[in-house]
Tab-separated table of C-alpha atoms and ligand atoms in Angstrom:
chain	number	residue	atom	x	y	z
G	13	UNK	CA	0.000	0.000	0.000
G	14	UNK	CA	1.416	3.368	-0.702
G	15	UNK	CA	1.186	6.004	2.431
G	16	UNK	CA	-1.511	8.207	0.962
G	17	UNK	CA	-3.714	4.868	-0.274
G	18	UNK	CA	-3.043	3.209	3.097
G	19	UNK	CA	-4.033	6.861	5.069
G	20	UNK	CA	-7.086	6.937	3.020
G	21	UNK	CA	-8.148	3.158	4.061
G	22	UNK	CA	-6.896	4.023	7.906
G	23	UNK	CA	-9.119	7.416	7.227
G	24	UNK	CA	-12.293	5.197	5.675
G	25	UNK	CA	-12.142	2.860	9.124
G	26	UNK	CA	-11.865	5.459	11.432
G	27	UNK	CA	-15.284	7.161	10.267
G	28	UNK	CA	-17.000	4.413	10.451
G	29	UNK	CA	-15.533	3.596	13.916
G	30	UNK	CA	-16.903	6.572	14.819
G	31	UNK	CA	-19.849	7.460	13.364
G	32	UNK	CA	-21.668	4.503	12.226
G	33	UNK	CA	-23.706	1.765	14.423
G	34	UNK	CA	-21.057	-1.320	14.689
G	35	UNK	CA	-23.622	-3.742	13.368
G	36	UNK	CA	-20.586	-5.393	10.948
G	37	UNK	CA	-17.827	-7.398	11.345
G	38	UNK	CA	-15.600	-6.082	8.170
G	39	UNK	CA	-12.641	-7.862	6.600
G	40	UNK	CA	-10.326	-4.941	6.548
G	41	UNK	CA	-10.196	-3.619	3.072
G	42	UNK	CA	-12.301	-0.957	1.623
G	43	UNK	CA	-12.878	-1.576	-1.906
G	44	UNK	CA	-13.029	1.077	-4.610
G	45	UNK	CA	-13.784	-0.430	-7.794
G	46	UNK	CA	-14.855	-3.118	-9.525
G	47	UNK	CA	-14.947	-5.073	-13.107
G	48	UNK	CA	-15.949	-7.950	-14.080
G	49	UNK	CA	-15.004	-10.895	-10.760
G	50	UNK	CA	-12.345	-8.533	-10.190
G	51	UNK	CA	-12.472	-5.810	-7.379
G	52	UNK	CA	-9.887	-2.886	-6.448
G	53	UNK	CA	-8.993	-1.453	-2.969
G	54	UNK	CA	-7.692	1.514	-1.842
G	55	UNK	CA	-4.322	0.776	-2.975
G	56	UNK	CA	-4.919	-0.156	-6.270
G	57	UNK	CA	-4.320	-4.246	-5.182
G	58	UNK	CA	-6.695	-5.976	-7.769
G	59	UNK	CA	-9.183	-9.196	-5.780
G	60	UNK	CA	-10.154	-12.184	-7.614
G	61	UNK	CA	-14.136	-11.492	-5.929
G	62	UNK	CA	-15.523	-15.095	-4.833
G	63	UNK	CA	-18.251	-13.342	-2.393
G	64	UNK	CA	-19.855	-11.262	-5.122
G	65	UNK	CA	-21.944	-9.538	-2.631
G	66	UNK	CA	-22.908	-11.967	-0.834
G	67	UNK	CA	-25.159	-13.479	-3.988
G	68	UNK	CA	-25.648	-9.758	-5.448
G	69	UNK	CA	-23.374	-9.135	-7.866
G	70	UNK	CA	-24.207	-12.436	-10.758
G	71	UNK	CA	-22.970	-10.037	-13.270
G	72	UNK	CA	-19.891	-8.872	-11.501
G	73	UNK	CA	-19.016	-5.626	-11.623
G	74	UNK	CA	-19.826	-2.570	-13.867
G	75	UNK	CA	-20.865	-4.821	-16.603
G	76	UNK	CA	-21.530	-2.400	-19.705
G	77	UNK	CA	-25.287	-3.404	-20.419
G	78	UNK	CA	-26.328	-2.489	-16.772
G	79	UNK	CA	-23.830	0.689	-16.884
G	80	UNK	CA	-25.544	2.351	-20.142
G	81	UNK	CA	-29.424	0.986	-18.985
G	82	UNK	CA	-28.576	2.808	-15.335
G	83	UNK	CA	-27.207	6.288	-17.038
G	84	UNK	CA	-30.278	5.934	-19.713
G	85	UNK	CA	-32.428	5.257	-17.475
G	86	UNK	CA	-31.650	7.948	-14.234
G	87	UNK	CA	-31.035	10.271	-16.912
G	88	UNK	CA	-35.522	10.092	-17.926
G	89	UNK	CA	-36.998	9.134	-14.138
G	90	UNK	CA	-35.426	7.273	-11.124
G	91	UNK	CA	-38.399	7.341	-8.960
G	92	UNK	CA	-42.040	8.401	-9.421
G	93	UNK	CA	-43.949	6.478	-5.900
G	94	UNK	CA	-46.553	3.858	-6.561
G	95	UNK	CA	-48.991	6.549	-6.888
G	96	UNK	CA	-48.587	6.106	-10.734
G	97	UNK	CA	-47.826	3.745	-13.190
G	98	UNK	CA	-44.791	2.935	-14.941
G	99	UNK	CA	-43.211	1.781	-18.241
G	100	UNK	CA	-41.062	-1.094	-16.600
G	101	UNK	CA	-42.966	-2.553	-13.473
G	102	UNK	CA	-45.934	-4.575	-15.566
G	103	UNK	CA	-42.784	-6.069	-17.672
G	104	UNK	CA	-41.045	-7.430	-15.026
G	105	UNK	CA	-43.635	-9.021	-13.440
G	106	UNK	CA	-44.549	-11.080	-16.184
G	107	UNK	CA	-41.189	-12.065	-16.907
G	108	UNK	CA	-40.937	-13.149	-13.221
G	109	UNK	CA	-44.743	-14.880	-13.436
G	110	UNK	CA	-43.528	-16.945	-16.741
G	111	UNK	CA	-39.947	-17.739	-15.413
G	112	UNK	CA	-41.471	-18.743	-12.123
G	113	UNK	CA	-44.666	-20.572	-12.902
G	114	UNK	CA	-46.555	-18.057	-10.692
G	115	UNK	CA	-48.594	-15.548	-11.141
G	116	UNK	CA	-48.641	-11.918	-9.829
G	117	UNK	CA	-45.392	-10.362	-8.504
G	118	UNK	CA	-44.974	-7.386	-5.749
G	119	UNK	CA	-42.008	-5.657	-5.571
G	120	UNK	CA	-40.174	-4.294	-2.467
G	121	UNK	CA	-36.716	-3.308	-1.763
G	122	UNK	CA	-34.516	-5.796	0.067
G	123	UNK	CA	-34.981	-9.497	0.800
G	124	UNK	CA	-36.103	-9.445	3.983
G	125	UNK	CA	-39.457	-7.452	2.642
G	126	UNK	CA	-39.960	-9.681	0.054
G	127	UNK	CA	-40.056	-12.201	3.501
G	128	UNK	CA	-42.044	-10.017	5.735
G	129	UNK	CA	-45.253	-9.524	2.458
G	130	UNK	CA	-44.817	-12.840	1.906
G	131	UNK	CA	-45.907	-14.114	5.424
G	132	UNK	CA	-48.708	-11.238	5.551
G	133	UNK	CA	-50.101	-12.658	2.586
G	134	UNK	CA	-50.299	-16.063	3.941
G	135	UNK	CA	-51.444	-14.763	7.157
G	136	UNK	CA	-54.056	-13.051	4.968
G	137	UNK	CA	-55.209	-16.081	2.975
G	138	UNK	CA	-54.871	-18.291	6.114
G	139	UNK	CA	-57.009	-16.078	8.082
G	140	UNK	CA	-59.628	-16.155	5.101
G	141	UNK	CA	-59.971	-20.127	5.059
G	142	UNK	CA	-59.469	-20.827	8.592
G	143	UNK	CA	-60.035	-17.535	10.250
G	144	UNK	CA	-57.354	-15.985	12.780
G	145	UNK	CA	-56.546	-19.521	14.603
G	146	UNK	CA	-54.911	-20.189	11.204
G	147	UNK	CA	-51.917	-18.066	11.980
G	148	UNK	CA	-49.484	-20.921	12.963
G	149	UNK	CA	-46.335	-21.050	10.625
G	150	UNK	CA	-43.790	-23.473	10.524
G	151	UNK	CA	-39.928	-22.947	8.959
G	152	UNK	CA	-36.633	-24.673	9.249
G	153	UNK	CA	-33.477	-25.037	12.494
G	154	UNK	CA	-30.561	-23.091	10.792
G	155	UNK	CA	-32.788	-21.030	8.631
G	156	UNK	CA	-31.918	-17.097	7.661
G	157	UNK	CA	-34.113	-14.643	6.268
G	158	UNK	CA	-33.573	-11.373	7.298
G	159	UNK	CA	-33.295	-9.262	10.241
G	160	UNK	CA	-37.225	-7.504	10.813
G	161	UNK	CA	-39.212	-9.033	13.137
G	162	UNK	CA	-41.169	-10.950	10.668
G	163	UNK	CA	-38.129	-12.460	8.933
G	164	UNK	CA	-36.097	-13.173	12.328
G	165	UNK	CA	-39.289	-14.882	13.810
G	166	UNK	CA	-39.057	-17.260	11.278
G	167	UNK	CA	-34.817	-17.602	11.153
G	168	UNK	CA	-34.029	-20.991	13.162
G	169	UNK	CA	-30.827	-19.514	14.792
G	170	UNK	CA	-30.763	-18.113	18.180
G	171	UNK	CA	-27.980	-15.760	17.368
G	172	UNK	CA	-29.858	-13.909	15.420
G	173	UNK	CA	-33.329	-13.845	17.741
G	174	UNK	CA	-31.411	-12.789	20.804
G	175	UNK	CA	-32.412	-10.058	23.243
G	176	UNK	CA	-34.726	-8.963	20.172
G	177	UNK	CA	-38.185	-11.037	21.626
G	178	UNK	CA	-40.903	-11.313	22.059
G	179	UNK	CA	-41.448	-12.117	18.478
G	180	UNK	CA	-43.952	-13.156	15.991
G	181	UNK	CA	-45.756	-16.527	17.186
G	182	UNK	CA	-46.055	-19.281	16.661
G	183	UNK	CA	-43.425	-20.623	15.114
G	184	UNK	CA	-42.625	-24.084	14.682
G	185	UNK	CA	-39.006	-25.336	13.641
G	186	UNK	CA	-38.004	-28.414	12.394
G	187	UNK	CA	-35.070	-29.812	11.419
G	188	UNK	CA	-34.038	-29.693	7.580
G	189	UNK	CA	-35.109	-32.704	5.398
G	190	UNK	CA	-36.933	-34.684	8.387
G	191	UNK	CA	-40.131	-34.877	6.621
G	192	UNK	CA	-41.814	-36.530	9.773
G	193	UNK	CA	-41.237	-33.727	12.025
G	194	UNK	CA	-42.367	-31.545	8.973
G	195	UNK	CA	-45.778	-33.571	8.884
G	196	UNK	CA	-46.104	-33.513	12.653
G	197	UNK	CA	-45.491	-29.965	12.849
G	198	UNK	CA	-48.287	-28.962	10.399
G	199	UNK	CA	-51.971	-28.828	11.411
G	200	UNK	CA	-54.954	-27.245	10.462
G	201	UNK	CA	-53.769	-23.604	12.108
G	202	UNK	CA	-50.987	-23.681	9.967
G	203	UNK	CA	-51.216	-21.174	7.380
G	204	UNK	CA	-47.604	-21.020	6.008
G	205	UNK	CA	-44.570	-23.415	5.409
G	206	UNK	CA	-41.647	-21.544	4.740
G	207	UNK	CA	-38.029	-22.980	3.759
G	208	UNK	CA	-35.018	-21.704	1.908
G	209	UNK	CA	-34.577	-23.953	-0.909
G	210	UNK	CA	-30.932	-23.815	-0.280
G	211	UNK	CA	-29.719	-22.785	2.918
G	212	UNK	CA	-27.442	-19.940	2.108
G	213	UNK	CA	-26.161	-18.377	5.484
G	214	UNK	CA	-26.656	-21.529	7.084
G	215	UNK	CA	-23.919	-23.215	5.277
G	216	UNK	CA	-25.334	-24.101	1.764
G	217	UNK	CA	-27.420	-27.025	3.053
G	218	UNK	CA	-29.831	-27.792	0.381
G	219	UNK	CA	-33.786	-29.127	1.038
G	220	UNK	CA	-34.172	-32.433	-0.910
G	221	UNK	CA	-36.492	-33.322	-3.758
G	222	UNK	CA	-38.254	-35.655	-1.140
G	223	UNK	CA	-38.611	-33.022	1.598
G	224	UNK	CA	-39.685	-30.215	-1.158
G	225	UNK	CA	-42.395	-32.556	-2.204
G	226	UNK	CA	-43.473	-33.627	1.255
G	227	UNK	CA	-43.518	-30.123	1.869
G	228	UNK	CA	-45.687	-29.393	-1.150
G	229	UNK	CA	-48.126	-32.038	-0.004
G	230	UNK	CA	-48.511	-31.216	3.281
G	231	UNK	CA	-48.913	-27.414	2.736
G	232	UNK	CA	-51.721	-28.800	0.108
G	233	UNK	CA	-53.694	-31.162	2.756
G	234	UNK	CA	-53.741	-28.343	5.288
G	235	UNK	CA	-54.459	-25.231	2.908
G	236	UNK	CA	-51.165	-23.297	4.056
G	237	UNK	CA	-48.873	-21.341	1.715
G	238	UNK	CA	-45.494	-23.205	0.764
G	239	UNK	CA	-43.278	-20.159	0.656
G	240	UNK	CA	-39.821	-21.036	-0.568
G	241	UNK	CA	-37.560	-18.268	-0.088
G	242	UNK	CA	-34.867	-18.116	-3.113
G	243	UNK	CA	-33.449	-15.097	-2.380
G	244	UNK	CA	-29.630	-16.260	-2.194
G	245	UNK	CA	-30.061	-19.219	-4.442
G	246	UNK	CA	-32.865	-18.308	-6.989
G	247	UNK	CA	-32.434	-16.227	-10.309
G	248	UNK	CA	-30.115	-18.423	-12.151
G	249	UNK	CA	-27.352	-19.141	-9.245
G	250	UNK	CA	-27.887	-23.027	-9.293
G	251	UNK	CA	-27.771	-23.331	-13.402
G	252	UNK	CA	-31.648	-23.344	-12.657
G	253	UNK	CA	-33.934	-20.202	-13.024
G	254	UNK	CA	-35.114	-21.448	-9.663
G	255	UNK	CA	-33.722	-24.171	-7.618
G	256	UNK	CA	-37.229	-25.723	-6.905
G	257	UNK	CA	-37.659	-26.364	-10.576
G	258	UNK	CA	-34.913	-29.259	-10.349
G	259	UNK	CA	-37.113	-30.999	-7.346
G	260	UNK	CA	-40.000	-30.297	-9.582
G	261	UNK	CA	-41.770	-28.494	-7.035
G	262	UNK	CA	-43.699	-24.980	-7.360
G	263	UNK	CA	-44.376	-22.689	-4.458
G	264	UNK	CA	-47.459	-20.802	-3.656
G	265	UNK	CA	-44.951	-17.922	-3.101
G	266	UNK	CA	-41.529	-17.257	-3.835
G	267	UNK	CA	-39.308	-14.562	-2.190
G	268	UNK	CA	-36.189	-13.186	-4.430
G	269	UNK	CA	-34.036	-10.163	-4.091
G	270	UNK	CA	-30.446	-10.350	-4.503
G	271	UNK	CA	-29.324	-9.914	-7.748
G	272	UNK	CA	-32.580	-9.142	-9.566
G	273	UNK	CA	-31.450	-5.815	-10.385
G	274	UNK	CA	-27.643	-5.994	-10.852
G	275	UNK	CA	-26.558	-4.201	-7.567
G	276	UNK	CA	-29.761	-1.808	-7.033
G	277	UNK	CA	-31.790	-2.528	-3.719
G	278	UNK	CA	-35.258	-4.735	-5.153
G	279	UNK	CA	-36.824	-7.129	-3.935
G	280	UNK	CA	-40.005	-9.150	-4.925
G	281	UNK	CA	-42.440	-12.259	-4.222
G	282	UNK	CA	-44.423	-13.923	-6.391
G	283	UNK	CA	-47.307	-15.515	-6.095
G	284	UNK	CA	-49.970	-18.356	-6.871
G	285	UNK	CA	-53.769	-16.316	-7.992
G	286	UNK	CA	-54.957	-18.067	-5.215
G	287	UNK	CA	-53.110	-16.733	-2.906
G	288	UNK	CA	-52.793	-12.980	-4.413
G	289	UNK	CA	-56.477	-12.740	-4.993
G	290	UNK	CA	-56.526	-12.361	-0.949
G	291	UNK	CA	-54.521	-9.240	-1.309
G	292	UNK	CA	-56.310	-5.970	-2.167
G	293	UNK	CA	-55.753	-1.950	-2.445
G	294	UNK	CA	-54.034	-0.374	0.822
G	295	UNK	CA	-53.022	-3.998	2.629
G	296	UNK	CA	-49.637	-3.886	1.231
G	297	UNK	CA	-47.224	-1.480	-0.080
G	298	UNK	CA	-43.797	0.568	-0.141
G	299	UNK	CA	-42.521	3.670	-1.359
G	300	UNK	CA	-39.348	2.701	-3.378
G	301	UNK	CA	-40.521	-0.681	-4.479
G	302	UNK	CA	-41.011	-1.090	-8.110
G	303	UNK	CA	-39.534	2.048	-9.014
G	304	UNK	CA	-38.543	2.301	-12.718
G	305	UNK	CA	-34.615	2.306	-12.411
G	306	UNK	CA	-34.693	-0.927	-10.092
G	307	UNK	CA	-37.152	-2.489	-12.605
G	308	UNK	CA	-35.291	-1.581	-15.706
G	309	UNK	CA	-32.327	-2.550	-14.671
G	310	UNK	CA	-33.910	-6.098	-13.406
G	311	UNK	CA	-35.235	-6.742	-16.982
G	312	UNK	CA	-32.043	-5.639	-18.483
G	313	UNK	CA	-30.379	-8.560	-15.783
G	314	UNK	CA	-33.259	-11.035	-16.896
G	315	UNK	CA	-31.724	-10.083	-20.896
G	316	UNK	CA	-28.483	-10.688	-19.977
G	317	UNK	CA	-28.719	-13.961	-18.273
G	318	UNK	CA	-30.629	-15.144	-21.366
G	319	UNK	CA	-28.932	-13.614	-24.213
G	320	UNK	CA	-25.054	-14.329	-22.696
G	321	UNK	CA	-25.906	-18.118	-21.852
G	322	UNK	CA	-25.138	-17.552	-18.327
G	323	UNK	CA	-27.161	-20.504	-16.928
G	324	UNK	CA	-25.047	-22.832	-19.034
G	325	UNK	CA	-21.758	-21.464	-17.736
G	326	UNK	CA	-23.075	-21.639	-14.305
G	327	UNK	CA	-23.565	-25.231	-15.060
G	328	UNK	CA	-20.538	-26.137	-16.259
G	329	UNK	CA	-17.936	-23.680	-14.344
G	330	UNK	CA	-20.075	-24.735	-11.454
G	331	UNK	CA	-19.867	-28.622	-12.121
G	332	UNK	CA	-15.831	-27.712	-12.392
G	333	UNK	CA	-16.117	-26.018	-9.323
G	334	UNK	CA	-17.813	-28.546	-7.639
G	335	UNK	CA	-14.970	-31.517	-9.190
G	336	UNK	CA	-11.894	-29.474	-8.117
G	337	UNK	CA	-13.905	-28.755	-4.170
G	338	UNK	CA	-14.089	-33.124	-4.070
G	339	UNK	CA	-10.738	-33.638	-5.514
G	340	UNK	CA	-9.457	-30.819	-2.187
G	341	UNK	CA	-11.723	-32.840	-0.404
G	342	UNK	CA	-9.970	-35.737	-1.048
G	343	UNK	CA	-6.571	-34.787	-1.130
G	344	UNK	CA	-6.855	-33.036	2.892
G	345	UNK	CA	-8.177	-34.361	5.143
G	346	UNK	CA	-9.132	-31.021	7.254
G	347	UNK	CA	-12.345	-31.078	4.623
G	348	UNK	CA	-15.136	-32.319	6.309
G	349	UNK	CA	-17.636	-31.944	3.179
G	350	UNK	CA	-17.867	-29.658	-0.414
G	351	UNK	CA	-21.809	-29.034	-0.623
G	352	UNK	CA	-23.971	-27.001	-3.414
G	353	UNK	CA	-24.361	-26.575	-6.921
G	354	UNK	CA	-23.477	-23.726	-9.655
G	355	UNK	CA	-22.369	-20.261	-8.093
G	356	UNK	CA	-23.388	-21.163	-5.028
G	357	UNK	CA	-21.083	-23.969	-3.311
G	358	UNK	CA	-19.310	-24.429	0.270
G	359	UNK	CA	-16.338	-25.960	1.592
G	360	UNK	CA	-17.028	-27.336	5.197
G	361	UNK	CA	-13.855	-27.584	7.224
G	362	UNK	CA	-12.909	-29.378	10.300
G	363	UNK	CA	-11.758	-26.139	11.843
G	364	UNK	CA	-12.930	-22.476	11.853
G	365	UNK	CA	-12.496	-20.940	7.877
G	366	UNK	CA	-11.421	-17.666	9.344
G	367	UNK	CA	-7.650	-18.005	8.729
G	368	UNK	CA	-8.133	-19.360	5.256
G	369	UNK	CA	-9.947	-16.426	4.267
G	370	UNK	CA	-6.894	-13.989	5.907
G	371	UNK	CA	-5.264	-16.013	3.639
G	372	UNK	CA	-7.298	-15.866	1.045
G	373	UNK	CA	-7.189	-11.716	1.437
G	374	UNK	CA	-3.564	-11.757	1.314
G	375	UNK	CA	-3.052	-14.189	-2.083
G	376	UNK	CA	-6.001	-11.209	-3.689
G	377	UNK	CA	-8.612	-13.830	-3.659
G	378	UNK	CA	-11.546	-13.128	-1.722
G	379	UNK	CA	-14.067	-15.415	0.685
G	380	UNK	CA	-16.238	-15.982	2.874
G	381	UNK	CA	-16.789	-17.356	5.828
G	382	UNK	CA	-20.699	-18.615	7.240
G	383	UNK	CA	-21.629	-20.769	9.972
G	384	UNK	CA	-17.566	-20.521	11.331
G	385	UNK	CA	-16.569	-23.616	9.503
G	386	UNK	CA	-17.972	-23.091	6.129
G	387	UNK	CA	-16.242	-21.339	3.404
G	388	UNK	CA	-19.142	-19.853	0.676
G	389	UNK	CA	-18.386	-19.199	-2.622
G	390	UNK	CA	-21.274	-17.036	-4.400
G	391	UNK	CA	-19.619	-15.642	-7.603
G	392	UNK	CA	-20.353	-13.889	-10.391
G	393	UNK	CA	-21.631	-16.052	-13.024
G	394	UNK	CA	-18.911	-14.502	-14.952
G	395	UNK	CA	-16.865	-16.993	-13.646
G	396	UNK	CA	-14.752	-19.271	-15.198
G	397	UNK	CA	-12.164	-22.186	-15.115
G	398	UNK	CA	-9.008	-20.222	-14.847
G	399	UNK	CA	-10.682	-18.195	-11.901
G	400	UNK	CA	-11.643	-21.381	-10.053
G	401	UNK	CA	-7.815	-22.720	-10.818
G	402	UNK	CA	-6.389	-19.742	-9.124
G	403	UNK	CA	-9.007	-19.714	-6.180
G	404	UNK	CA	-7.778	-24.061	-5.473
G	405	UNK	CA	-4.346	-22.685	-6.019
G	406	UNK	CA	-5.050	-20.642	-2.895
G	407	UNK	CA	-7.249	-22.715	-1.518
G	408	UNK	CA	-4.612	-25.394	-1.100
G	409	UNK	CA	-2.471	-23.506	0.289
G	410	UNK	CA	-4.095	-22.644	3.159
G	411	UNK	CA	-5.435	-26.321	3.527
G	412	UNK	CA	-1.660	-27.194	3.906
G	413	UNK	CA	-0.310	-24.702	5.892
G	414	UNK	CA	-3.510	-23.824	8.368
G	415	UNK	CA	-4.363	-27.653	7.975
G	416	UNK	CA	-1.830	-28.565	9.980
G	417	UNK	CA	-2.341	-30.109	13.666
G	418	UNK	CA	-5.716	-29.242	13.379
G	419	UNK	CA	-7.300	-32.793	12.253
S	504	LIG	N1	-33.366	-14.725	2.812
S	504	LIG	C1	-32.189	-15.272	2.465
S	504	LIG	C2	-32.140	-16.702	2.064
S	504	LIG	C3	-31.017	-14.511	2.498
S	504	LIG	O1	-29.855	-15.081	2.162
S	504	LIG	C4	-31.101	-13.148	2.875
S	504	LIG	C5	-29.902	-12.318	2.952
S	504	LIG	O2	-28.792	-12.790	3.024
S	504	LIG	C6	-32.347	-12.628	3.209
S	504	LIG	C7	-33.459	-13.440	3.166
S	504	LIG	C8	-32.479	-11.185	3.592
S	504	LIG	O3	-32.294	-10.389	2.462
S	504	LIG	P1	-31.839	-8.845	2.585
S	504	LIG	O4	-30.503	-8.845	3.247
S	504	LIG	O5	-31.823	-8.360	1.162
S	504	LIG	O6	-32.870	-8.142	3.370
């Protein structure tokens, strides 16, 4: 680092230090710029970017179809409320209804809001069919969706729930793919099922076809919503538009965010007509959601993925990916497990991850770290063969060195 770069990063932390809530655990780089899977610091050191956001950034960074759609379209209107219409929301709703099987979308601005409409609509439809007993909703141990009251009621991690209670109720949680506790769990006052269809945060642990379809049928006998949440792993990060679609499973309501619109803050659910019919004028709503950047942008994401071929390159960089985690696997034996599919994949160690991704930070490839003992990749789906050969290069490395005296 040269002295001015490194007095601007030491000038960045301080701020913060002072003036902002410490809610977050940095790494300690500030970041300045970004292109492609690549991102700059302060210094000018160039990162080979394996976090991508945490599952935002599928196109990587400043990719030049989102660049000229953004100046376009902030250059004719940003923002105009939902008081009106505009040219872009309609579109992107039906592109979400026909990629997702559903059928009416609402749009909101983060993740967790997509969560917290999600379960009012199934509160709504639940209270219609079995009045307000039918409130009861039951979700997954080691879930995550978001940090309002709504979403953390239904996150199965104390960490996260914590001094923060009394919170919604009741909430059942069961463990992930033990389809008799699911069954037990649901009765007639159940009026929503909700599971990530890949556990992101909690350490990529995926729902199987089995428990998907269990889950489908028992939401079915008892009239309850089966919301899958696919914010981290939906939009193309499996290979799959969806991840449900490979257990051959559709939702009554699906909850996406992420990457939808390249980087800008939107967020959406869709949903089954039987469900959204329960939803009318004045029950729902958000100022920012749906504005005509965020949904420009978003369709302009939706072109991209289609007209680049991105979902095949997520397959097969992702099936590399996935042969090169096994072969690790194999080779030390500090790897307790490789898990997931496409751009979204984990390395689950025998010891904390924490020095692998110092490691990582120092060799200018960066990770992350969930659970304590799972690494996460969620890259671009830019991605591709030579990146994955440097990231093992480094990857091994620390396996070797950190690996030792610690099986
Ligand atoms: N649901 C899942 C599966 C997530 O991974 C996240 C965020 O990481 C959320 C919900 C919350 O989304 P947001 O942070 O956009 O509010």
């Amino acid at each position: 680092m040269t002295s001015e770069s490194s007095s601007s990063f030491q000038a960045i932390v301080e701020r913060e230090n002072q003036y902002l809530l410490q809610t977050y655990a940095r790494y300690p780089l500030a970041m300045v710029k970004g292109k492609g899977v690549y991102l700059w610091d302060t210094s000018g050191r160039k990162y080979l970017d394996l976090v991508g956001g945490l599952g935002v950034n599928a196109l990587g960074h400043a990719h030049p179809r989102i660049v000229k759609t953004i100046r376009e379209q902030s250059a004719r209107v940003i923002h105009l409320s939902n008081l009106y219409y505009n040219e872009f929301q309609g579109s992107l709703a039906e592109r979400l209804v026909k990629v997702s099987g559903l059928d009416r979308a609402f749009f909101s601005n983060s993740g967790t809001e997509a969560m917290e409409g999600a379960l009012k609509l199934a509160r709504l439809a639940g209270h219609h069919v079995g009045g307000e007993a039918k409130s009861r909703i039951v979700a997954l141990e080691g879930s995550f969706h978001g940090r309002t009251f709504g979403a953390m009621s239904i996150t199965g991690q104390d960490k996260y729930r914590k001094g923060f209670e009394p919170l919604l109720e009741p909430v059942t949680f069961v463990p992930l793919n033990d389809a008799s506790a699911l069954r037990s769990a649901i009765t007639d006052e159940t009026c929503a099922i909700v599971l990530e269809t890949i556990q992101g945060e909690g350490g990529i642990r995926e729902c199987s076809s089995e428990f998907l379809r269990e889950a489908r049928a028992a939401a079915d006998r008892h009239q309850a919503a089966l919301i899958l949440d696919e914010i981290q792993c939906g939009l193309g990060r499996t290979g799959s538009f969806f991840a449900y679609q490979d257990a051959g499973v559709t939702p009554d309501i699906v909850t996406i965010a992420k990457p939808i619109a390249a980087g800008l803050p939107l967020g959406a659910f869709v949903a089954r007509e039987s469900f959204a019919r329960e939803i009318g004028a004045g029950k729902h709503g958000t100022t920012f959601g749906g504005g005509p950047l965020t949904c420009r942008v978003a369709l302009e994401y939706l072109a991209i993925i289609a007209e680049e071929g991105l979902l095949a390159q997520v397959q097969r960089v992702g099936a590399y990916m996935a042969d090169q985690f096994r072969e690790l696997q194999k080779k030390y034996g500090v790897i307790e497990e490789t898990r997931g599919r496409g751009m979204i994949q984990a390395i689950q160690l025998k010891f904390p991850g924490r020095p692998i991704v110092d490691l990582g930070m120092q060799e200018a490839v960066l990770m992350n770290v969930t659970q304590e003992k799972v690494l996460r990749f969620l890259p671009a789906f830019l991605l591709e063969e030579k990146h994955v050969d440097k990231a093992v290069r480094v990857l091994k490395k620390g396996l070797r060195s950190l690996g030792k005296g610690q099986k």
